[in-house]
Coordinates of C-alpha atoms in Angstrom, one line a residue:
X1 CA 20.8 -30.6 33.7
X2 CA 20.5 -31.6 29.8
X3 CA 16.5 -31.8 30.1
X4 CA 16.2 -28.5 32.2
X5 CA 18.7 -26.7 29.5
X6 CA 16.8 -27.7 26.3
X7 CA 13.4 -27.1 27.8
X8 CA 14.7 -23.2 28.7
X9 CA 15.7 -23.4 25.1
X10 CA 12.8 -24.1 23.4
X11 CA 11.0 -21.8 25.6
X12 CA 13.4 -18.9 24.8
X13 CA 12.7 -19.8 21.2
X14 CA 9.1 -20.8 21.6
X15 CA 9.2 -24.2 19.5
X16 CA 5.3 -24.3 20.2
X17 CA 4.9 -21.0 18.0
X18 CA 6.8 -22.3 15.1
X19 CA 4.3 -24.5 13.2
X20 CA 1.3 -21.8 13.0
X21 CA 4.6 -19.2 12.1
X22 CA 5.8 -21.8 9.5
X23 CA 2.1 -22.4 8.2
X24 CA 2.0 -17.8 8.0
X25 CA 5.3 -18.0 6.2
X26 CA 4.1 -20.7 3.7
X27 CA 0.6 -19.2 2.7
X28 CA 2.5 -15.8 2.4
X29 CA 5.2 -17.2 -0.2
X30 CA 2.3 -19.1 -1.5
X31 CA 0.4 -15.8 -2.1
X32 CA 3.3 -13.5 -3.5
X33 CA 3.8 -16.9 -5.7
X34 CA 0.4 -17.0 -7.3
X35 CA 0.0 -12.7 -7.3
X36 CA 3.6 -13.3 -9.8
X37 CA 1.7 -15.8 -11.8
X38 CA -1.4 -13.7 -12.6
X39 CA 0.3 -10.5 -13.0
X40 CA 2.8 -12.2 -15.5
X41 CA -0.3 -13.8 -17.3
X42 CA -2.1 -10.5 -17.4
X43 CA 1.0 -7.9 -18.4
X44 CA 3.3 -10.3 -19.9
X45 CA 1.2 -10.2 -23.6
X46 CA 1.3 -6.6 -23.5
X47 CA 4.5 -5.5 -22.8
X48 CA 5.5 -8.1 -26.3
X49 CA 3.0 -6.6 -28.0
X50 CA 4.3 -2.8 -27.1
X51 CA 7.7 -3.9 -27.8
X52 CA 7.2 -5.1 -31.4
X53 CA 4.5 -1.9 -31.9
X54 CA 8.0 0.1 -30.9
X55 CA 10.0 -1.3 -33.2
X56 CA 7.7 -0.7 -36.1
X57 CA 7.3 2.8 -34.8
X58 CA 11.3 3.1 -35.1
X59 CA 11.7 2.0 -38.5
X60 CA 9.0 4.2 -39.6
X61 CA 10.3 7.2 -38.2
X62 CA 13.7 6.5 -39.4
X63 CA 12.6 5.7 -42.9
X64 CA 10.5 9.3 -42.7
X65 CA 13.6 10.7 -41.2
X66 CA 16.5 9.0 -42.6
X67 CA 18.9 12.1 -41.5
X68 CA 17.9 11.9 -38.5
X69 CA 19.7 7.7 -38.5
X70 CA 20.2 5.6 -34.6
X71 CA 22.8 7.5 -33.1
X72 CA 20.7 10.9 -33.1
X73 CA 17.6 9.0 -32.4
X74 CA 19.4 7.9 -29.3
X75 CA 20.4 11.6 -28.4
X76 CA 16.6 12.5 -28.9
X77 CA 15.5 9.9 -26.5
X78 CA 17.9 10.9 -23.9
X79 CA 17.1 14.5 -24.1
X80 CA 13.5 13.6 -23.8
X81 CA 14.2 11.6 -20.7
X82 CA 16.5 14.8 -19.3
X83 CA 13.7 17.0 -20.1
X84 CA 11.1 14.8 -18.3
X85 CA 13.3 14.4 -15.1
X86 CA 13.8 18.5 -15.2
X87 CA 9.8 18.9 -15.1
X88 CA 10.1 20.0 -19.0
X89 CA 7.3 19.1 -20.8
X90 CA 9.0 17.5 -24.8
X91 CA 6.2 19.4 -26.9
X92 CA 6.8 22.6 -25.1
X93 CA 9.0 25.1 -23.2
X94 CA 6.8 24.4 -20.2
X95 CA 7.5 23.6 -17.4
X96 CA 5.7 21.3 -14.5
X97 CA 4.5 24.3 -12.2
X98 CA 6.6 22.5 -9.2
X99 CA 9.9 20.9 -10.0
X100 CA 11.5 21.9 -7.1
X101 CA 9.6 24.5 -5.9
X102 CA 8.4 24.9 -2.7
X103 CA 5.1 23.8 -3.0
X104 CA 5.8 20.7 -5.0
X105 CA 9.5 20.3 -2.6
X106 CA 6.9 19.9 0.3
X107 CA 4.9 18.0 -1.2
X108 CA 8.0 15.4 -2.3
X109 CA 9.1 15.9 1.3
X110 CA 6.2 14.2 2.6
X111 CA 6.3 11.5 0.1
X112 CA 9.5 10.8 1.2
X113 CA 8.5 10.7 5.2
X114 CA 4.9 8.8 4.6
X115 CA 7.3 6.1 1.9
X116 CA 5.2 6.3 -1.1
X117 CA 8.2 7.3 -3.0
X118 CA 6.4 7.9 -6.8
X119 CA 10.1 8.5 -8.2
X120 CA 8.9 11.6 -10.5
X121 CA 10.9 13.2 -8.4
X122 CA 14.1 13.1 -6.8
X123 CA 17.2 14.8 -5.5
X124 CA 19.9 14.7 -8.1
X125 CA 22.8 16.8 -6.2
X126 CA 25.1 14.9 -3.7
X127 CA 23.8 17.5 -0.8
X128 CA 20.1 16.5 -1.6
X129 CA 20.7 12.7 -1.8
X130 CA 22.7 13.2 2.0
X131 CA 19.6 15.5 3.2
X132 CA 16.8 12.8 1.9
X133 CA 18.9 9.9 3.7
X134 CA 18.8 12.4 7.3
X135 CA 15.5 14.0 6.4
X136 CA 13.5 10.0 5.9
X137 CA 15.7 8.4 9.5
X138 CA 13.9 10.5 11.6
X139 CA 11.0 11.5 9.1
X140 CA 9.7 8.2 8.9
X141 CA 9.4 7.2 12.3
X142 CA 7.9 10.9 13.3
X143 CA 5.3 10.1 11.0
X144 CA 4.1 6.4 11.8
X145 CA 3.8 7.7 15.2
X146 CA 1.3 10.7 13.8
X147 CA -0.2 8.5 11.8
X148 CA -1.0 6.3 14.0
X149 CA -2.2 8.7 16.9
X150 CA -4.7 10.1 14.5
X151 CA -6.1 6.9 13.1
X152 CA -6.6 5.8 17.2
X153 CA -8.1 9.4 17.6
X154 CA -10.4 8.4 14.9
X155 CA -11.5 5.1 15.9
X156 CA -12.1 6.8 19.6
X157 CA -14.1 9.4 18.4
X158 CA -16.4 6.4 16.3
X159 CA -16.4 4.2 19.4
X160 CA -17.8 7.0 21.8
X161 CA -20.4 7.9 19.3
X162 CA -21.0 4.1 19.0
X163 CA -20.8 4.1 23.2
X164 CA -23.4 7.1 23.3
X165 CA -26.1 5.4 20.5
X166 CA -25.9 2.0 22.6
X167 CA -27.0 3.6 25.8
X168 CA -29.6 5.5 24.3
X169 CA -31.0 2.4 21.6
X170 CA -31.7 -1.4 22.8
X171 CA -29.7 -3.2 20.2
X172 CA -26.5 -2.3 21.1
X173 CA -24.6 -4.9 18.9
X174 CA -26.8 -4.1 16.1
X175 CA -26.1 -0.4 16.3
X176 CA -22.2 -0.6 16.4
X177 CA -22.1 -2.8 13.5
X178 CA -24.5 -0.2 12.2
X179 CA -22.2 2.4 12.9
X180 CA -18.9 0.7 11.6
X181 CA -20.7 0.0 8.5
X182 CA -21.8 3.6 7.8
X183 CA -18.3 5.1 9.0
X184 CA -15.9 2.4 6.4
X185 CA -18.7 3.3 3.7
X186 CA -18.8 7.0 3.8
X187 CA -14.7 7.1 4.8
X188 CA -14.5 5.0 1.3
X189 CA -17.0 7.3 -0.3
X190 CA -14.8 10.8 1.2
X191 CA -11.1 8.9 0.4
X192 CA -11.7 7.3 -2.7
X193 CA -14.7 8.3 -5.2
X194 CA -14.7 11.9 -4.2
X195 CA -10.3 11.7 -4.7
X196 CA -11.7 9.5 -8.2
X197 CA -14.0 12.2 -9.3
X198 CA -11.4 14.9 -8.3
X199 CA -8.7 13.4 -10.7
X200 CA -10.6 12.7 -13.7
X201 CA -11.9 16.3 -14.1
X202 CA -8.7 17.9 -13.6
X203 CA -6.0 14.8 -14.6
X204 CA -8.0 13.5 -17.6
X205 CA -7.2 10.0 -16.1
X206 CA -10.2 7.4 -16.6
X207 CA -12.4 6.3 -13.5
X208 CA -10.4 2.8 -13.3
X209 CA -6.7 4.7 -13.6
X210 CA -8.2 7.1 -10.8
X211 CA -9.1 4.3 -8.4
X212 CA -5.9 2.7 -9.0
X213 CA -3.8 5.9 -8.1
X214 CA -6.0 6.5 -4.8
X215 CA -5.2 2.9 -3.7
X216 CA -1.4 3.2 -4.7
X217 CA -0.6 6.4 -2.9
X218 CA -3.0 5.7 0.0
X219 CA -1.2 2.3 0.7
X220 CA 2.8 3.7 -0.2
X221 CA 3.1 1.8 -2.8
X222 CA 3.5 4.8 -4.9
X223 CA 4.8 3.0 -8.1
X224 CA 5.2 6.3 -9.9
X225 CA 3.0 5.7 -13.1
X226 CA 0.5 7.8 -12.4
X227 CA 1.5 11.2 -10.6
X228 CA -1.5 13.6 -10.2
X229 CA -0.2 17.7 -10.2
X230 CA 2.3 16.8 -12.3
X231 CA 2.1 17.3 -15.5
X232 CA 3.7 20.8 -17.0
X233 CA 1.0 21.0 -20.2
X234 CA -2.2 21.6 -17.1
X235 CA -2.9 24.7 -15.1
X236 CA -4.0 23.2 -11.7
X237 CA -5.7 25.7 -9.7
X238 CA -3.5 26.8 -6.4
X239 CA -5.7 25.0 -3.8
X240 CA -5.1 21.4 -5.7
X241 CA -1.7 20.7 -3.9
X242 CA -3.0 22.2 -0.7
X243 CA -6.0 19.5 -0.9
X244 CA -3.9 16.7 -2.1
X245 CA -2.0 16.6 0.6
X246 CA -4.5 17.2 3.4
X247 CA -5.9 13.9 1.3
X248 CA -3.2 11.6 1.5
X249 CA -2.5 12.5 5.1
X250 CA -5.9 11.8 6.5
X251 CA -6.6 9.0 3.7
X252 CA -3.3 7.3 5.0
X253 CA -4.4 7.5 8.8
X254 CA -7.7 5.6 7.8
X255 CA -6.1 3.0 4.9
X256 CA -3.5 2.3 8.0
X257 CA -6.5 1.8 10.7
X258 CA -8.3 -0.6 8.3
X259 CA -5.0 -2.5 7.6
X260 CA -4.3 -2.6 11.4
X261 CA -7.9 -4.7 11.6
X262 CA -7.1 -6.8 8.8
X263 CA -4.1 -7.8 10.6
X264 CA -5.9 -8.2 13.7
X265 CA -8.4 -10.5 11.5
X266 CA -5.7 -12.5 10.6
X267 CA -4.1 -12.9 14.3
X268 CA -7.5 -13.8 15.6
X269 CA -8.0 -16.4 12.3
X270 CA -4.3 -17.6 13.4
X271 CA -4.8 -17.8 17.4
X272 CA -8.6 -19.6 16.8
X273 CA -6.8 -22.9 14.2
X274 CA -4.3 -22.7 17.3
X275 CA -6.9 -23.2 19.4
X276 CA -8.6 -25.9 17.8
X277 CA -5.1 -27.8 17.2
X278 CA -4.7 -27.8 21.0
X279 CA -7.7 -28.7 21.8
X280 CA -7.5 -31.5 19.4
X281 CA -4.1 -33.0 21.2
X282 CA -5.8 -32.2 24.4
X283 CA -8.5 -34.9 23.5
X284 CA -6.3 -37.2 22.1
X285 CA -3.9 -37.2 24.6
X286 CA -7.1 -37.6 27.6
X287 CA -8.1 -40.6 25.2
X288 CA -4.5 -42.3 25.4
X289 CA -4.9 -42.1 29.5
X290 CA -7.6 -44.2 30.5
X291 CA -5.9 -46.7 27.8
X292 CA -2.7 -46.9 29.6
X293 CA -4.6 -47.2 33.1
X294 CA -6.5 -50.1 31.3
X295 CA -3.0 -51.6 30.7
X296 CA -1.3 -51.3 33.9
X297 CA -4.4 -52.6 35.7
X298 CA -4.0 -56.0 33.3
X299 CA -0.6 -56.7 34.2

């Protein structure tokens, strides 16, 4: 009864499965290890050196201002951070055309539901806070499940044009790798350089901060340092927000699709060392056989 028991156990727990998961979970804490390392050696320096240049920038300003002294250099920085949070712009009476508008309420509405989350913007009131917690519970599910219908629409639309060109062409292996090339290059060129271009002629951000911020929102990271139609000193044109968000729903459909195949690569990477570990025991233990016939036909 013991034997039967523990086998239904380990099967119910699939023992087998554990060393490939434990060999996953090892290479993952391994990777978010090494990823601290770097980005400690990399921004580590720098945010010293801003710190001591912030320092020096204090005790100038309150040797040019002594009147103004801590305490009211405190109250300044506070009322700057108010201002910021309100969509008030510290040099001027401007505000960001959106802070809690409709357009730019929307637009925070779906951040919330698609969980990039940039934290420019968020509901201060006790009502808001309640309506976000409601609003994401059944916003974020509703949107995976869009999200993920249109990135399989998409892939069904480039695997029937991929279906029609191989009955039509020979080389039907060459032509869908043909295909899948040409679709992740121009789907790059149409989510990323055109978004790049976009934001450095009307955000003033660099090429390398632009491509940062199209690969932050498009994968939810959404860290917040970089917010494009937000800042209250630009006039954006009216069809900006419009074509932001038609952006970062479509680009999130795609960036999902191609992290679905990465997973799959993975899985398939996983399921072939698998492979090759039973195979290896098989070997071994058809090795060990004939050697214990040997045996028993000695004695």
């Amino acid at each position: 009864m013991l034997p039967i028991f523990s086998g239904k156990l380990c099967q119910f727990f699939s023992v087998a499965r554990f060393p490939s998961i434990l060999f996953l979970g090892i290479i993952y804490v391994a990777y978010v290890l090494v990823g601290g390392l770097i980005f400690w050696k990399l921004e580590g320096w720098y945010v010293l050196q801003q710190t001591d240049l912030l320092k020096e920038k204090r005790i100038k300003l309150l040797e040019k201002y002594p009147c103004v002294g801590q305490n009211g250099l405190r109250e300044l920085a506070q009322m700057i951070k108010a201002a910021s949070l309100s969509g008030l712009s510290p040099d001027s009476n401007d505000t960001a055309d959106g802070f809690w508008k409709f357009t730019s309420s929307s637009v925070f509405a779906a951040t919330v539901v698609t969980t990039i989350g940039y934290g420019n913007i968020f509901p201060l009131t006790t009502a808001g806070q309640i309506f976000c917690v409601l609003f994401a519970l059944f916003g974020i599910p509703l949107n995976v499940v869009i999200l993920n219908r249109v990135g399989k629409y998409m892939l069904a639309i480039e695997r029937n044009f991929c279906n029609f060109l191989e009955k039509k062409v020979d080389r039907g292996k060459c032509v869908r790798i043909s295909i899948h090339s040409i679709s992740f290059v121009s789907s790059a060129f149409l989510y990323f350089v055109v978004p790049m271009l976009l934001f450095k002629e009307y955000e003033g951000w660099s090429y390398a901060e632009a491509i940062y911020y199209c690969f932050i929102t498009l994968s939810t990271i959404g860290f917040g340092d970089y917010v494009a139609d937000n800042n209250p000193a630009i006039n954006y044109p009216e069809w900006y927000s419009c074509l932001m968000a038609a952006w970062i729903f479509f680009g999130l459909a795609w960036l999902a699709l191609l992290i679905n195949h990465s997973i799959d690569l993975l899985e398939s990477m996983n399921a072939y060392i698998r492979g090759r570990q039973n195979a290896q025991t098989q070997v071994e233990e058809s090795k060990e056989q004939p050697e214990k016939g040997l045996k028993g036909e000695e004695t």
